[in-house]
Coordinates of C-alpha atoms and ligand atoms in Angstrom, one line a residue:
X1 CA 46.6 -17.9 -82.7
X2 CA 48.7 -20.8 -82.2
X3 CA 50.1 -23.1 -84.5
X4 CA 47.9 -26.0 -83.4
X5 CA 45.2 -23.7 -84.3
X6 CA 45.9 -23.5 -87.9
X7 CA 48.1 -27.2 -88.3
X8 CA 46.4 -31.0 -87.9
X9 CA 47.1 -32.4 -84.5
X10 CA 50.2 -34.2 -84.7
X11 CA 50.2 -38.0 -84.5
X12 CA 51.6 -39.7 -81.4
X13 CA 55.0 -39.0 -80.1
X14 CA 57.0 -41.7 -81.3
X15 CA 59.1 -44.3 -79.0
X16 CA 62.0 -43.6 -80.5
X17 CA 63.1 -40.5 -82.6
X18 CA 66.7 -39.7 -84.4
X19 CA 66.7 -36.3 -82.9
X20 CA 64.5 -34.6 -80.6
X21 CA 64.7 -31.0 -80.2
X22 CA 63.7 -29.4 -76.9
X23 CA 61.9 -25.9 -77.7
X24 CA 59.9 -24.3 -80.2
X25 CA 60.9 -20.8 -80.6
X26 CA 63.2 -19.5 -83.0
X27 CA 66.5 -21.6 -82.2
X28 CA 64.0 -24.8 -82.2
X29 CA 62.4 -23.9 -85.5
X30 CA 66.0 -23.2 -87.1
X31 CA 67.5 -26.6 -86.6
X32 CA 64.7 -28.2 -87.4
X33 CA 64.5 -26.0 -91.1
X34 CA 67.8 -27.5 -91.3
X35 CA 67.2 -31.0 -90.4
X36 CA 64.4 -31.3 -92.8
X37 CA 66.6 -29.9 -95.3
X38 CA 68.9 -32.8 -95.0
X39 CA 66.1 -35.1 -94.7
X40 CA 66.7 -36.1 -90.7
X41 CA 64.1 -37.7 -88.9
X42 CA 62.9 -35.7 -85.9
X43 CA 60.5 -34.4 -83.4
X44 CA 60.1 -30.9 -81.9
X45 CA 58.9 -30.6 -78.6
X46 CA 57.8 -27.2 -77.3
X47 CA 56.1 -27.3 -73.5
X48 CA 53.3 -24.5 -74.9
X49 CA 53.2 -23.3 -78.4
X50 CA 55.5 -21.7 -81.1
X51 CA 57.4 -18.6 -80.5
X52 CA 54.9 -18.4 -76.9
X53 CA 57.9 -16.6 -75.5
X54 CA 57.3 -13.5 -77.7
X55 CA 53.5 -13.6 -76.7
X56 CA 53.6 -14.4 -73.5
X57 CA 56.7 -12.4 -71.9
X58 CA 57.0 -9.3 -73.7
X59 CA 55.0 -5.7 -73.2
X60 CA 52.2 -4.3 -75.5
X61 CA 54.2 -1.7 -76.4
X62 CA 57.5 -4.2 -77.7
X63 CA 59.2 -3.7 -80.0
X64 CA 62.6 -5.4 -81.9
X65 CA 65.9 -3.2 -81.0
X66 CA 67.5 -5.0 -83.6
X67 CA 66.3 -3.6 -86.9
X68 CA 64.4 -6.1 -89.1
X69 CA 67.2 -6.6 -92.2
X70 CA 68.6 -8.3 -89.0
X71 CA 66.0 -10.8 -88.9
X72 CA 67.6 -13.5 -90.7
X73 CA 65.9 -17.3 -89.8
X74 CA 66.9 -20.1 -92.1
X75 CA 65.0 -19.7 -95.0
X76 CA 63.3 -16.7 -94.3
X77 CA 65.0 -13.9 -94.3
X78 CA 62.7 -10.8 -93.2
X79 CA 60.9 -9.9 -96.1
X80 CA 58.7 -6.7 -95.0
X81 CA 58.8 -3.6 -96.6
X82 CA 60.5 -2.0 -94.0
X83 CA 64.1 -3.4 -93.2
X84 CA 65.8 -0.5 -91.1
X85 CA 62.2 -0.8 -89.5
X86 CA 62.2 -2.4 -85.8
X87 CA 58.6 -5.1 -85.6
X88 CA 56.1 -4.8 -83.1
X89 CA 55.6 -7.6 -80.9
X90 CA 52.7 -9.2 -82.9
X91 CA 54.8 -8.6 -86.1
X92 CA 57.4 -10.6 -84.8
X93 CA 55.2 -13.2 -83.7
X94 CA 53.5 -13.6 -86.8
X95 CA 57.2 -13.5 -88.4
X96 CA 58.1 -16.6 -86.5
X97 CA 55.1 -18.7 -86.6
X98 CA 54.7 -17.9 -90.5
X99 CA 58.4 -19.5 -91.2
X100 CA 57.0 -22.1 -89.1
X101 CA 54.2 -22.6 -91.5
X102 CA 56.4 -22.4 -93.9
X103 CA 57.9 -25.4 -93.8
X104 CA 56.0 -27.1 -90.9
X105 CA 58.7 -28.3 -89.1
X106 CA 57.3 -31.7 -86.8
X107 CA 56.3 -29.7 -83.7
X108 CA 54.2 -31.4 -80.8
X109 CA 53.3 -28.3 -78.9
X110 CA 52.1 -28.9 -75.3
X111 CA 55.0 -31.5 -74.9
X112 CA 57.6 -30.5 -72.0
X113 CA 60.4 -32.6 -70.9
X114 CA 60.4 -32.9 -67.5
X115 CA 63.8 -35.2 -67.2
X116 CA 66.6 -35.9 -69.5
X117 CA 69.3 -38.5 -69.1
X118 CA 72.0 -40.4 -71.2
X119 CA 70.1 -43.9 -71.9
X120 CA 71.7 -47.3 -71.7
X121 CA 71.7 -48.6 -74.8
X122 CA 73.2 -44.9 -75.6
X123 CA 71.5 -41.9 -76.9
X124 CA 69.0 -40.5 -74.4
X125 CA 65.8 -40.9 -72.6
X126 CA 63.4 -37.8 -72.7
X127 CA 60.7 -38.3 -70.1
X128 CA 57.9 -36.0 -71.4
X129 CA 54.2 -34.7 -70.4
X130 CA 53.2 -36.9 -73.2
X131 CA 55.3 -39.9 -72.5
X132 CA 58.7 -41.2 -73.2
X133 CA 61.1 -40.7 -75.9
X134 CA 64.6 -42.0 -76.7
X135 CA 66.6 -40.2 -79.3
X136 CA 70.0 -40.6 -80.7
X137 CA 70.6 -36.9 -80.6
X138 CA 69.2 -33.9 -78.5
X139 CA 69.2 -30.2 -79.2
X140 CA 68.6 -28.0 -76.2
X141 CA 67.0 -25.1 -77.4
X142 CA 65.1 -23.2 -74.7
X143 CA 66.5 -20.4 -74.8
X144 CA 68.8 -18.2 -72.3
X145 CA 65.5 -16.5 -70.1
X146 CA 64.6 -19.2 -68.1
X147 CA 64.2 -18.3 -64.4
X148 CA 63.0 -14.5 -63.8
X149 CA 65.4 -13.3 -61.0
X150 CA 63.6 -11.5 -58.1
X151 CA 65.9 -10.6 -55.0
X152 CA 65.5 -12.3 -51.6
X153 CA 64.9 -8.9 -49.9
X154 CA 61.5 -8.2 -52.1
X155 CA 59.6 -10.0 -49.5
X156 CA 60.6 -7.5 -47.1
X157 CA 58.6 -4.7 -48.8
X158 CA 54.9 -3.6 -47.9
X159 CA 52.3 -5.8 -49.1
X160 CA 50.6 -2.9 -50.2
X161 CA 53.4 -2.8 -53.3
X162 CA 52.3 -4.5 -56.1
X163 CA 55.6 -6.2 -57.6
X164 CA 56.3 -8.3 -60.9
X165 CA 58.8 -8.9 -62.9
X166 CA 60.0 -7.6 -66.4
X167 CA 58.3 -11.0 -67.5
X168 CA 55.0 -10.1 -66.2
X169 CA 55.1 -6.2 -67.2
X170 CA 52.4 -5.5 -70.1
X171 CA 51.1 -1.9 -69.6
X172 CA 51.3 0.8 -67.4
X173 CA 47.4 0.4 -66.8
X174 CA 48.2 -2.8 -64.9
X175 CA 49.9 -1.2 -62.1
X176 CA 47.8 0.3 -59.4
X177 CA 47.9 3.9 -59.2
X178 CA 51.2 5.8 -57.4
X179 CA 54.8 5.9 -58.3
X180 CA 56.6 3.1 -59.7
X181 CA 60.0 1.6 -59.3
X182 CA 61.7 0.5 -61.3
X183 CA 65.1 -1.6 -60.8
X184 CA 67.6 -2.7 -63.9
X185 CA 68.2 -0.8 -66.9
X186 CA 69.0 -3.8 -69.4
X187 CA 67.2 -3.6 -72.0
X188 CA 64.0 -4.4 -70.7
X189 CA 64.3 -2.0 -67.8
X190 CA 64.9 1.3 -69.7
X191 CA 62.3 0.6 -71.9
X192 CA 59.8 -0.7 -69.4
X193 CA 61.1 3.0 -67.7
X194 CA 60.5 5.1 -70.9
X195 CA 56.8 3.3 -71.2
X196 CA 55.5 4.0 -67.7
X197 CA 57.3 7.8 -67.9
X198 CA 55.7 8.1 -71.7
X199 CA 52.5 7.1 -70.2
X200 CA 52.8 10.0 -67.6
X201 CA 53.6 7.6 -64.6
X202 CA 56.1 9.1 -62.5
X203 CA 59.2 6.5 -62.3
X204 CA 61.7 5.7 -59.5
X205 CA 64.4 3.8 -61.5
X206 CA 67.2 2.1 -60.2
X207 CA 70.2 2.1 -62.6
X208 CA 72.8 -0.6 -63.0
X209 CA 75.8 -1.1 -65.0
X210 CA 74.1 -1.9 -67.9
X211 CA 76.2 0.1 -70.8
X212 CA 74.4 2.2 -73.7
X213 CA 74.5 2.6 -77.1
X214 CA 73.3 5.2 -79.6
X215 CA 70.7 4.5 -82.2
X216 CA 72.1 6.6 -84.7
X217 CA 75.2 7.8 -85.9
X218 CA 77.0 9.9 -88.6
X219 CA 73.6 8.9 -90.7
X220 CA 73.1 5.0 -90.4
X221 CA 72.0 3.1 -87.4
X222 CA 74.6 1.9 -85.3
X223 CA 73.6 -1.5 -86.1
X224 CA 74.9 -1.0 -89.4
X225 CA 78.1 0.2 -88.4
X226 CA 78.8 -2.5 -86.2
X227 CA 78.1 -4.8 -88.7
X228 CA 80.3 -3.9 -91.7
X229 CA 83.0 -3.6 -88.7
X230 CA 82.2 -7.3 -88.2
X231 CA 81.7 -7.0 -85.4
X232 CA 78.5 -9.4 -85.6
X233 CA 80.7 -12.3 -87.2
X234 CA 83.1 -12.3 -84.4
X235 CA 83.3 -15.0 -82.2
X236 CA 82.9 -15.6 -78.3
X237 CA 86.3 -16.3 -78.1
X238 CA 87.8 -13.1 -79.7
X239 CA 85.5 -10.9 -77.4
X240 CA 87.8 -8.5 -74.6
X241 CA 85.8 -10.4 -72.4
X242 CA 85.9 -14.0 -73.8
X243 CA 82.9 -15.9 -72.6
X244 CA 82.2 -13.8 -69.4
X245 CA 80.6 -11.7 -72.1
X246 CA 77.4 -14.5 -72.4
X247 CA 76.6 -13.5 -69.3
X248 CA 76.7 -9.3 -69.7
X249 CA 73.9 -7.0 -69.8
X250 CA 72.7 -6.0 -73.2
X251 CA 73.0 -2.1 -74.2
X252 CA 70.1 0.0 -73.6
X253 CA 68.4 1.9 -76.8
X254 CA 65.2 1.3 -78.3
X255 CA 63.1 0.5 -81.5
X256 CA 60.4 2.2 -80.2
X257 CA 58.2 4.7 -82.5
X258 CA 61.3 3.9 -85.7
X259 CA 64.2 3.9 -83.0
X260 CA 65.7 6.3 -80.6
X261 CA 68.5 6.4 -78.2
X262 CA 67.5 6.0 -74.7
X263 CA 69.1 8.8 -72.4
X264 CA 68.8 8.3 -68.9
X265 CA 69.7 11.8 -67.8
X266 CA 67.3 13.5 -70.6
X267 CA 64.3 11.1 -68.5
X268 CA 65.9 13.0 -65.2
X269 CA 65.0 16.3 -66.6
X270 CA 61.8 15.0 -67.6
X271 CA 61.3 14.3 -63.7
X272 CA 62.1 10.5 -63.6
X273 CA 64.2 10.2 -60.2
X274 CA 67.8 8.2 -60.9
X275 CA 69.0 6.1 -58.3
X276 CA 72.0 4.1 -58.4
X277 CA 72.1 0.1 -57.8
X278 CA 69.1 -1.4 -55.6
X279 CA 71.1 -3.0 -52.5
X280 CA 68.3 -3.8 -50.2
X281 CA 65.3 -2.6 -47.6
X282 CA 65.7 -2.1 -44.3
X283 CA 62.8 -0.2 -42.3
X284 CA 60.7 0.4 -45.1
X285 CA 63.1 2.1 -47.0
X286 CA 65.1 1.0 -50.3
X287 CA 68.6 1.5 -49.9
X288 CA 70.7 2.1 -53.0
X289 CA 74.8 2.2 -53.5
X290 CA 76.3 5.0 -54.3
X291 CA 76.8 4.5 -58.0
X292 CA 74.6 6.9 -59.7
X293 CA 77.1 8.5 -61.2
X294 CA 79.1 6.5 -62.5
X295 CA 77.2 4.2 -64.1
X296 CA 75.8 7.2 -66.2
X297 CA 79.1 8.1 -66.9
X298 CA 80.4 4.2 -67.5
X299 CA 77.2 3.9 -70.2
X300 CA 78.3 6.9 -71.9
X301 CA 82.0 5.9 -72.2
X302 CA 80.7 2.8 -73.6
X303 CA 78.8 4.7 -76.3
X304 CA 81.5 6.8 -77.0
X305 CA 84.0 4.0 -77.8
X306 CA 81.6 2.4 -80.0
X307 CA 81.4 6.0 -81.9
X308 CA 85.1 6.0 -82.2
X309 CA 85.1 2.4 -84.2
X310 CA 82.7 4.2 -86.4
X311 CA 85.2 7.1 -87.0
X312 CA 88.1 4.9 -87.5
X313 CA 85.8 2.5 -89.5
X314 CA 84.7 5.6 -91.2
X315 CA 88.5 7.2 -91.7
X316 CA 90.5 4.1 -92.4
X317 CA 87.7 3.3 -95.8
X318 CA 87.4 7.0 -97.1
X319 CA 83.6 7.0 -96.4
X320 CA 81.5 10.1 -97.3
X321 CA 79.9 10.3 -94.3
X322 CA 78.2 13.3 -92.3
X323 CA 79.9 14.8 -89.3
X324 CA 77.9 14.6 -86.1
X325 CA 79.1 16.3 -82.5
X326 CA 79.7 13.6 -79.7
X327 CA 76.7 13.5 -76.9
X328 CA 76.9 16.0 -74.0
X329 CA 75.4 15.2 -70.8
X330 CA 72.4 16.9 -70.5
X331 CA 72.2 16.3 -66.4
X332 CA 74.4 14.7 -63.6
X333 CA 73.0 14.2 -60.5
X334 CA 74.5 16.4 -57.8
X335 CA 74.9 13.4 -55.5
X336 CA 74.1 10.0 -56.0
X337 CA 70.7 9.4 -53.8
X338 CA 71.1 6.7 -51.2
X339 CA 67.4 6.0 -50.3
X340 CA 63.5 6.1 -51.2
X341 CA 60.8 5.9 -48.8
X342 CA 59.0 3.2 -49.9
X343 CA 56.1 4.5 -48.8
X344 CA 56.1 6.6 -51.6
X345 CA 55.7 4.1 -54.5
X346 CA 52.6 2.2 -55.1
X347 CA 54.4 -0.9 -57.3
X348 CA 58.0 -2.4 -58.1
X349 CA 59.2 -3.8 -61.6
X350 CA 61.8 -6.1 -61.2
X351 CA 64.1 -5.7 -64.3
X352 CA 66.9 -7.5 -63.1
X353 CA 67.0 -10.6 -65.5
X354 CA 67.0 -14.0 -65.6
X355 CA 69.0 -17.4 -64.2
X356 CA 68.9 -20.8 -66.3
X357 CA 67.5 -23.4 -64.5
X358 CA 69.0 -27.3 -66.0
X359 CA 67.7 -28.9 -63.5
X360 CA 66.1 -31.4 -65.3
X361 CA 69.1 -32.0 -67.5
X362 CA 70.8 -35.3 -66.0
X363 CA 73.3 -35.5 -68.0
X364 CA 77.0 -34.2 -66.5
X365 CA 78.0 -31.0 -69.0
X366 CA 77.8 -28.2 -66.7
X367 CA 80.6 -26.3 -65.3
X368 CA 80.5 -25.1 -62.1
X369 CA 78.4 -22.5 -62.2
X370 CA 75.9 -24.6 -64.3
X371 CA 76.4 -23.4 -67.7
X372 CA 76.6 -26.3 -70.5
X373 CA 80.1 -26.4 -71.7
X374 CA 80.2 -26.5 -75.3
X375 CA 82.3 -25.6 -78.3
X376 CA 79.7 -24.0 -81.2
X377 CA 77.3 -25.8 -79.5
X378 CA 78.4 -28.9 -79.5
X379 CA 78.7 -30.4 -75.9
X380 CA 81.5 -33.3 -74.7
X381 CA 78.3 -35.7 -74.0
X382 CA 78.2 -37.5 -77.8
X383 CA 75.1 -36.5 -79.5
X384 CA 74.1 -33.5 -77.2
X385 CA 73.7 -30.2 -78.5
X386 CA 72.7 -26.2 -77.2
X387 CA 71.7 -23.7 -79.5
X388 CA 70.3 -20.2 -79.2
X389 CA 72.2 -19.3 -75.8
X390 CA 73.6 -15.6 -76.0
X391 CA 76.9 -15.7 -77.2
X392 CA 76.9 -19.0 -77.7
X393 CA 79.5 -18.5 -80.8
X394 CA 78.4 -14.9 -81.9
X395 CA 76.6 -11.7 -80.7
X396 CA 73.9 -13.1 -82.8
X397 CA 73.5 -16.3 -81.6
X398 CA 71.0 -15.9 -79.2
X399 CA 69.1 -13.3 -81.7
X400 CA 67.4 -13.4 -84.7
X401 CA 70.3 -12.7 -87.0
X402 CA 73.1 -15.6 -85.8
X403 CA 70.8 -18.8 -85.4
X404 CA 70.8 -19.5 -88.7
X405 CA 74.5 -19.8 -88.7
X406 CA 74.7 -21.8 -85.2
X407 CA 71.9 -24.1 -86.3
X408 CA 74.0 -24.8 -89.7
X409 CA 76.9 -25.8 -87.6
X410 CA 75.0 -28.3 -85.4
X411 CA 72.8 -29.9 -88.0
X412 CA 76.2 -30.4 -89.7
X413 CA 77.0 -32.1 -86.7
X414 CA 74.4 -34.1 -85.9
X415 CA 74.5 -35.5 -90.1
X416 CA 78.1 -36.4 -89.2
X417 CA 77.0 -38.7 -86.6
X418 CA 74.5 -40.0 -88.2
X419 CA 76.4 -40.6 -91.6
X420 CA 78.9 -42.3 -88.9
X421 CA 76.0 -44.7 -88.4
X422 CA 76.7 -44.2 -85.1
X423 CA 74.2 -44.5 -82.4
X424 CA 75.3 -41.8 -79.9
X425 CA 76.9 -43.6 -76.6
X426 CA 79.8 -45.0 -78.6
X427 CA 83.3 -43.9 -78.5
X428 CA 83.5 -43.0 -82.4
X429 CA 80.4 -40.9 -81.8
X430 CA 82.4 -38.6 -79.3
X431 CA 85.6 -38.8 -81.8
X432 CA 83.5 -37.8 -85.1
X433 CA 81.8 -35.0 -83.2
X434 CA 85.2 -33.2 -81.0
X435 CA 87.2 -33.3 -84.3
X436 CA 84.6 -32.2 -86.5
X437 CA 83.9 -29.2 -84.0
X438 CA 87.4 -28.6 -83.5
X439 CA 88.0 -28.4 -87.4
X440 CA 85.2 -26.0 -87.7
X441 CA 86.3 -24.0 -84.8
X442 CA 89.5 -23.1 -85.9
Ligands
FAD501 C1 63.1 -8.7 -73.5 C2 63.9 -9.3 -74.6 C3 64.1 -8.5 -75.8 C4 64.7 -9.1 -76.9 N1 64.9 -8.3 -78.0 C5 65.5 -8.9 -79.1 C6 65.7 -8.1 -80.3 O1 65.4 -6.9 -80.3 N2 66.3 -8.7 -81.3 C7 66.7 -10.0 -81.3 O2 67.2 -10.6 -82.3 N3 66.6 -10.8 -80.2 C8 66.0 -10.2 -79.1 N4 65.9 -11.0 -77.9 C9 66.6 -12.3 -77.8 C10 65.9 -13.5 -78.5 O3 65.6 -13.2 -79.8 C11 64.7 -14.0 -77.8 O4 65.1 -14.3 -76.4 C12 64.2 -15.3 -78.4 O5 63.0 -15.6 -77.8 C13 65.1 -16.5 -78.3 O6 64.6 -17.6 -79.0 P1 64.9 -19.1 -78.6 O7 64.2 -20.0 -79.5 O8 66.4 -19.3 -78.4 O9 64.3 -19.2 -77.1 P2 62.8 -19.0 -76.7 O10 62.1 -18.1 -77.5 O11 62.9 -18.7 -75.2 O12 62.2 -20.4 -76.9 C14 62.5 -21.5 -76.1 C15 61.3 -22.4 -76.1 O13 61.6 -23.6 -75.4 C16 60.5 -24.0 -74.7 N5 60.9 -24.9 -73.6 C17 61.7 -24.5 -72.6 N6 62.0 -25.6 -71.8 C18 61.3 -26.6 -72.3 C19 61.1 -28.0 -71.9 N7 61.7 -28.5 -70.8 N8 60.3 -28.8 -72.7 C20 59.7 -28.3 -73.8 N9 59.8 -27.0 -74.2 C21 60.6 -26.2 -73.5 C22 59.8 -22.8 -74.3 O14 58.5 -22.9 -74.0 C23 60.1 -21.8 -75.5 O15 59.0 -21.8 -76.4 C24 65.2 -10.4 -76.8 C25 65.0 -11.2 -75.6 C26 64.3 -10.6 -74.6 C27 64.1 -11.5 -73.3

């Protein structure tokens, strides 16, 4: 069901708008909450309907990894009887689009901007589906998936292979019969890999560099660890690997059936055959480096550092907490494979993530490798904002648990220029909003 379904059409876009926000999924919806707390005038404007991304690019079988207590929108904080719980797909759907109900923030679903650019009287001009807009202020909030990344050499398998990406991927009954590759093993990938091997499909996976992490240890989830550590307040810039880190691969575990570690090597016993990193197909057959081993071992070590925080954490505050024995490998490969016959797989699953695409941003805050520069959000054009990127300022912020913080910080922002009585353009615009971001920074 879709929120035009259930809410009045909306009237007319307007000519002109305070502030237009691009996107109507969870980042959209939070800086909206926020904006009609403070009474701002503004417009949503989502290309297909609310929280579509959860619908309409995720498996049957989804599931959060984050547990629920985590879910923590403006306003509506997760409110189900099951917080250490991990929702289903439809549950998290119906968890977005009822806080969306909640409040009914000004959305005009069906909209896309196709182009925007800095306007000459200042502010900007938003050309849309539906016509177009100029606003004093803009908040980018599409979120960080936007291009699914397929390599250049797919076209060079069979046509006979049925190939789609993790984007596409709903059940293991939508794959034609025969083996199944699958390449990546972010977070989608393993779990895409533990559905079609659950299923009793046998699975060719390609593992990367992605790093692991345990569901549980020494009796909480290691969500809850992590987050009296702080580890979920710290920001971007106080990562080891400072804002390179926006642009790592998440740690594979899962939600699934109340949460589980996912062990590659446990799947190898199982029959699942490991391969190390996909590097191309020459001749009908997939070549692959030879990594195998250590990235099992790399994603181990990563799970065992985060264990030792949790015993220092655990030592340093006295905690009464149970004793549990580190993991042992329960399988190693005896050498890292270098090649599959691809006539012996019937489909691929490309798991290998996603690029941003900004194309139709004209306005001149990308760095060189096209990622908006920003401080909390807050770009160098005046009046321009991003919100819900990964790592924008926090692990969270491109999750349900730090948007509510990053939207606070931009809407605070965006009321600064406008109390300014600015129109966006103007010097003092620019001045108000790089010292008020630099004051909050610090
Ligand atoms: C596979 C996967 C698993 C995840 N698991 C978790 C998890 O367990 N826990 C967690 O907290 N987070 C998770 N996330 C991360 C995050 O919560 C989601 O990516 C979430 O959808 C981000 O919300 P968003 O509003 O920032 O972006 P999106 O949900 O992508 O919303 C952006 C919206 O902008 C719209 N849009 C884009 N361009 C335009 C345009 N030009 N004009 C108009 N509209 C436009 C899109 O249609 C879309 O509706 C996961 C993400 C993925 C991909």
């Amino acid at each position: 069901m879709t929120l035009t379904e259930t809410a009045p059409a909306r009237t007319a876009l307007p000519q002109h708008v305070p502030v237009a926000v691009v996107g109507g999924g969870q980042a959209g919806l939070s800086i909206s909450w926020h904006l009609v707390q403070r009474g701002v005038e503004h417009v949503v404007l989502e290309r297909a309907t609310v929280a579509h991304e959860w619908v309409d690019a995720r498996w049957d079988t989804f599931c959060l990894v984050t547990p629920n207590w985590q879910c923590q929108l403006p306003g509506w904080p997760y409110r189900g009887d099951d917080p250490d719980g991990f929702m289903l797909r439809d549950e998290i759907v119906d968890y977005v689009r009822s806080y969306a109900a909640s409040f009914d923030p000004p959305v005009h679903e069906g909209v896309a901007v196709t182009r925007l650019s800095p306007a000459a009287e200042g502010g900007y001009t938003l050309a849309t589906s539906a016509g177009e807009v100029h606003a004093d202020q803009v908040v980018l909030a599409v979120g960080g998936y936007h291009l699914p990344v397929v390599p250049p050499y797919a076209t060079a398998l069979p046509e006979r292979i049925a190939q789609l990406h993790s984007q596409q991927y709903r059940n293991p009954g939508q794959l034609p019969e025969g083996d199944v590759l699958v390449v990546g093993t972010g977070q989608s990938g393993a779990q895409i890999a533990e559905d079609l091997h659950l299923a009793g499909r046998r699975v060719h996976l390609a593992v990367g560099s992605a790093p692991r992490i345990a569901r549980r240890y020494r009796g909480r989830d290691v969500v809850a660890w992590l987050h009296d550590l702080g580890h979920y307040d710290m920001p971007v810039e106080q990562h080891r690997d400072g804002e390179a880190a926006r642009v790592g691969t998440n740690h594979y575990v899962t939600g699934r059936d109340g949460g589980r570690d996912i062990d590659l090597r446990t799947f190898a016993t199982q029959g699942m055959q490991l391969y190390g990193t996909l590097t191309g197909v020459r001749d009908g057959v997939l070549r692959f480096a030879p990594d195998l081993t250590a990235h099992l071992d790399r994603a181990d070590a990563v799970d065992d550092s985060a264990k030792d925080l949790i015993d220092r954490h655990i030592a340093a505050h006295g905690i009464d907490a149970p004793v549990e024995p580190r993991y042992v490998p329960v399988w190693a490969p005896a050498e890292d494979p270098s090649a599959l016959d691809a006539a012996a797989i019937g489909s691929v699953v490309w798991a290998i993530g996603f690029r941003a695409d900004w194309s139709w941003v004209k306005v001149p805050v990308f760095d060189g490798a096209g990622y908006p520069t920003h401080v909390r959000g807050v770009t160098a054009a005046p009046g321009l904002f991003v919100l819900g990127l990964p790592w924008l300022h926090t692990w969270g912020s491109g999750r349900f648990s730090g948007i509510a913080r990053d939207a606070e910080f931009v809407a605070d922002r965006i009321t600064d220029l406008t109390a300014a009585g600015t129109r966006t353009g103007l010097g003092s615009a620019l001045a108000v909003a790089a010292a008020s971001s630099a004051s909050r920074v610090a």
